[in-house]
């Protein structure tokens, strides 16, 4: 796969404009530099964080569903025609003290084989088997917060709330930055990379995205490298229908001369203004990365014990597994990956659409875990976690749901304290405005569930496992001290 010059220029200009604002934040840059200098990082082991972002706002209340008790009654009353029947749910059975025992998993994520559609290979057992096998945990009711927030505080406007609640763009950015108070903030994955990148000996970026550009990996020092799920994206120079890879060899005197001219234009120190320098830097960065990565992963994909599904998310995670397999060749001790899936904004036809979405997610995560665990045998070194713009509203909108707030998420890996729930499952009772004693104390009053765990806490727990020093956590998560716990305990 390759990127033509027009697309590359468009993306580079966007990156350059973002870089201007980022690098003007000298205070943040100094904090990161000071932290890195105070605690220079060095590792002899390998670890990877893999963010799976579900764009659109996944409805977790139809992903993890009450099977019995008052919770089931409340769920059916609130969800009406969207309520899933008990018969199809996969019971979740945490051990004593590991969370509620009357919840089940969406039927599309159960422990059986299946297919996403006729064009895809047979599916594998899904997230249900990972949970029951102790390799996946559920973190309940997580969301973007500036401070711990109660229903009374929300309704009386006595606590500062994240701006633009229920907005896709804003809430996606707040999840990815863990900075609801900074619209231009870097990503928390990017801030971690800024701290830890010097521990890697390789020349490629430790932050790689297979899910396109994102705020999560944006740093002040480390630039993420964007790859196509099928391989490296290379710039090409076209001439008379032929092409020649920029940064690589080519045949023919005209094409060779054109490539040489382009390489001269992007040579370091030859540009006269900041935009030219930014474009040249981005070009060189891309060329350097694809040369290193292409050499490390080779031309022949590995054969995996559990086949990856031929879905967008399946292909992304397959390439992540391939990159992790090449970690030694890349000189990596720590890596941060980003993959994504879309179409979770289910305002209508939710029962059909979410079934398809969750089947894809469940099978892709299981295939990825099998590749890491069985083929690469480093399950304790790779942790995969889900994130999304927000949850959905508890109230229904005919055959769909509206934008919500709090949501449940999965964390998967050998180092996860799995088969457990972390945090409290919220009430799913229908809220009756004006009758708070008989309503739902976890509801805003408009059908959105108020999160009880902040993104900061969820993310900091992952960062601690990734070996970010306790003293550096406030640099990565400036608002973490506002919440009761910096570590939720779901990682070993």
JSON list of C-alpha atoms in Angstrom, two decimals, residues 60-61 139-154 159-162 165-166 171 174-175 180 388-393 403-409 422-427 440-445 447-458 482-484 488:
[
{"chain": "A", "resi": 60, "resn": "UNK", "atom": "CA", "xyz": [-22.51, -1.31, 27.43]},
{"chain": "A", "resi": 61, "resn": "UNK", "atom": "CA", "xyz": [-25.88, -1.76, 29.14]},
{"chain": "A", "resi": 139, "resn": "UNK", "atom": "CA", "xyz": [-14.37, -2.29, 34.65]},
{"chain": "A", "resi": 140, "resn": "UNK", "atom": "CA", "xyz": [-17.80, -0.89, 35.44]},
{"chain": "A", "resi": 141, "resn": "UNK", "atom": "CA", "xyz": [-19.24, 2.55, 34.81]},
{"chain": "A", "resi": 142, "resn": "UNK", "atom": "CA", "xyz": [-16.19, 4.47, 33.59]},
{"chain": "A", "resi": 143, "resn": "UNK", "atom": "CA", "xyz": [-16.40, 7.92, 32.06]},
{"chain": "A", "resi": 144, "resn": "UNK", "atom": "CA", "xyz": [-14.87, 11.34, 31.64]},
{"chain": "A", "resi": 145, "resn": "UNK", "atom": "CA", "xyz": [-14.90, 13.28, 34.93]},
{"chain": "A", "resi": 146, "resn": "UNK", "atom": "CA", "xyz": [-13.24, 16.36, 36.35]},
{"chain": "A", "resi": 147, "resn": "UNK", "atom": "CA", "xyz": [-14.30, 15.54, 39.91]},
{"chain": "A", "resi": 148, "resn": "UNK", "atom": "CA", "xyz": [-16.31, 12.76, 41.56]},
{"chain": "A", "resi": 149, "resn": "UNK", "atom": "CA", "xyz": [-19.92, 13.62, 40.74]},
{"chain": "A", "resi": 150, "resn": "UNK", "atom": "CA", "xyz": [-23.24, 12.72, 42.34]},
{"chain": "A", "resi": 151, "resn": "UNK", "atom": "CA", "xyz": [-26.73, 13.11, 40.95]},
{"chain": "A", "resi": 152, "resn": "UNK", "atom": "CA", "xyz": [-27.44, 16.03, 43.29]},
{"chain": "A", "resi": 153, "resn": "UNK", "atom": "CA", "xyz": [-24.25, 17.81, 42.29]},
{"chain": "A", "resi": 154, "resn": "UNK", "atom": "CA", "xyz": [-25.03, 17.28, 38.61]},
{"chain": "A", "resi": 159, "resn": "UNK", "atom": "CA", "xyz": [-19.51, 20.45, 40.62]},
{"chain": "A", "resi": 160, "resn": "UNK", "atom": "CA", "xyz": [-17.48, 21.23, 37.52]},
{"chain": "A", "resi": 161, "resn": "UNK", "atom": "CA", "xyz": [-18.41, 18.88, 34.70]},
{"chain": "A", "resi": 162, "resn": "UNK", "atom": "CA", "xyz": [-16.48, 17.91, 31.58]},
{"chain": "A", "resi": 165, "resn": "UNK", "atom": "CA", "xyz": [-20.96, 16.16, 27.54]},
{"chain": "A", "resi": 166, "resn": "UNK", "atom": "CA", "xyz": [-22.62, 13.77, 25.08]},
{"chain": "A", "resi": 171, "resn": "UNK", "atom": "CA", "xyz": [-15.91, 12.97, 24.66]},
{"chain": "A", "resi": 174, "resn": "UNK", "atom": "CA", "xyz": [-11.47, 13.47, 26.68]},
{"chain": "A", "resi": 175, "resn": "UNK", "atom": "CA", "xyz": [-11.25, 9.69, 26.80]},
{"chain": "A", "resi": 180, "resn": "UNK", "atom": "CA", "xyz": [-11.36, 16.97, 30.21]},
{"chain": "A", "resi": 388, "resn": "UNK", "atom": "CA", "xyz": [-15.34, 4.57, 23.60]},
{"chain": "A", "resi": 389, "resn": "UNK", "atom": "CA", "xyz": [-16.74, 8.11, 23.28]},
{"chain": "A", "resi": 390, "resn": "UNK", "atom": "CA", "xyz": [-19.30, 7.42, 26.01]},
{"chain": "A", "resi": 391, "resn": "UNK", "atom": "CA", "xyz": [-21.99, 4.92, 26.95]},
{"chain": "A", "resi": 392, "resn": "UNK", "atom": "CA", "xyz": [-25.56, 5.09, 25.68]},
{"chain": "A", "resi": 393, "resn": "UNK", "atom": "CA", "xyz": [-28.63, 6.44, 27.42]},
{"chain": "A", "resi": 403, "resn": "UNK", "atom": "CA", "xyz": [-25.74, 9.54, 23.69]},
{"chain": "A", "resi": 404, "resn": "UNK", "atom": "CA", "xyz": [-24.91, 8.70, 27.30]},
{"chain": "A", "resi": 405, "resn": "UNK", "atom": "CA", "xyz": [-22.00, 9.04, 29.70]},
{"chain": "A", "resi": 406, "resn": "UNK", "atom": "CA", "xyz": [-20.77, 6.19, 31.91]},
{"chain": "A", "resi": 407, "resn": "UNK", "atom": "CA", "xyz": [-20.00, 2.81, 30.33]},
{"chain": "A", "resi": 408, "resn": "UNK", "atom": "CA", "xyz": [-18.42, -0.59, 31.03]},
{"chain": "A", "resi": 409, "resn": "UNK", "atom": "CA", "xyz": [-15.13, -1.73, 29.50]},
{"chain": "A", "resi": 422, "resn": "UNK", "atom": "CA", "xyz": [-14.12, -3.71, 39.16]},
{"chain": "A", "resi": 423, "resn": "UNK", "atom": "CA", "xyz": [-16.20, -0.81, 40.35]},
{"chain": "A", "resi": 424, "resn": "UNK", "atom": "CA", "xyz": [-19.94, -0.84, 41.10]},
{"chain": "A", "resi": 425, "resn": "UNK", "atom": "CA", "xyz": [-22.56, -1.70, 38.52]},
{"chain": "A", "resi": 426, "resn": "UNK", "atom": "CA", "xyz": [-25.01, 1.23, 38.33]},
{"chain": "A", "resi": 427, "resn": "UNK", "atom": "CA", "xyz": [-28.73, 1.10, 38.91]},
{"chain": "A", "resi": 440, "resn": "UNK", "atom": "CA", "xyz": [-32.31, 6.08, 39.95]},
{"chain": "A", "resi": 441, "resn": "UNK", "atom": "CA", "xyz": [-29.53, 7.78, 41.95]},
{"chain": "A", "resi": 442, "resn": "UNK", "atom": "CA", "xyz": [-27.02, 7.02, 39.19]},
{"chain": "A", "resi": 443, "resn": "UNK", "atom": "CA", "xyz": [-29.07, 8.77, 36.48]},
{"chain": "A", "resi": 444, "resn": "UNK", "atom": "CA", "xyz": [-28.55, 12.39, 35.49]},
{"chain": "A", "resi": 445, "resn": "UNK", "atom": "CA", "xyz": [-32.29, 12.78, 35.16]},
{"chain": "A", "resi": 447, "resn": "UNK", "atom": "CA", "xyz": [-31.38, 8.85, 31.03]},
{"chain": "A", "resi": 448, "resn": "UNK", "atom": "CA", "xyz": [-27.57, 9.12, 31.11]},
{"chain": "A", "resi": 449, "resn": "UNK", "atom": "CA", "xyz": [-25.66, 7.17, 33.77]},
{"chain": "A", "resi": 450, "resn": "UNK", "atom": "CA", "xyz": [-23.18, 9.19, 35.86]},
{"chain": "A", "resi": 451, "resn": "UNK", "atom": "CA", "xyz": [-19.77, 7.45, 35.86]},
{"chain": "A", "resi": 452, "resn": "UNK", "atom": "CA", "xyz": [-18.29, 6.43, 39.21]},
{"chain": "A", "resi": 453, "resn": "UNK", "atom": "CA", "xyz": [-14.81, 5.65, 37.87]},
{"chain": "A", "resi": 454, "resn": "UNK", "atom": "CA", "xyz": [-12.87, 8.36, 36.07]},
{"chain": "A", "resi": 455, "resn": "UNK", "atom": "CA", "xyz": [-10.98, 7.76, 32.85]},
{"chain": "A", "resi": 456, "resn": "UNK", "atom": "CA", "xyz": [-7.95, 8.99, 34.83]},
{"chain": "A", "resi": 457, "resn": "UNK", "atom": "CA", "xyz": [-8.21, 6.05, 37.25]},
{"chain": "A", "resi": 458, "resn": "UNK", "atom": "CA", "xyz": [-8.78, 3.47, 34.51]},
{"chain": "A", "resi": 482, "resn": "UNK", "atom": "CA", "xyz": [-8.99, 14.34, 42.80]},
{"chain": "A", "resi": 483, "resn": "UNK", "atom": "CA", "xyz": [-10.16, 10.74, 42.89]},
{"chain": "A", "resi": 484, "resn": "UNK", "atom": "CA", "xyz": [-10.09, 8.21, 45.72]},
{"chain": "A", "resi": 488, "resn": "UNK", "atom": "CA", "xyz": [-8.22, 0.08, 40.55]}
]
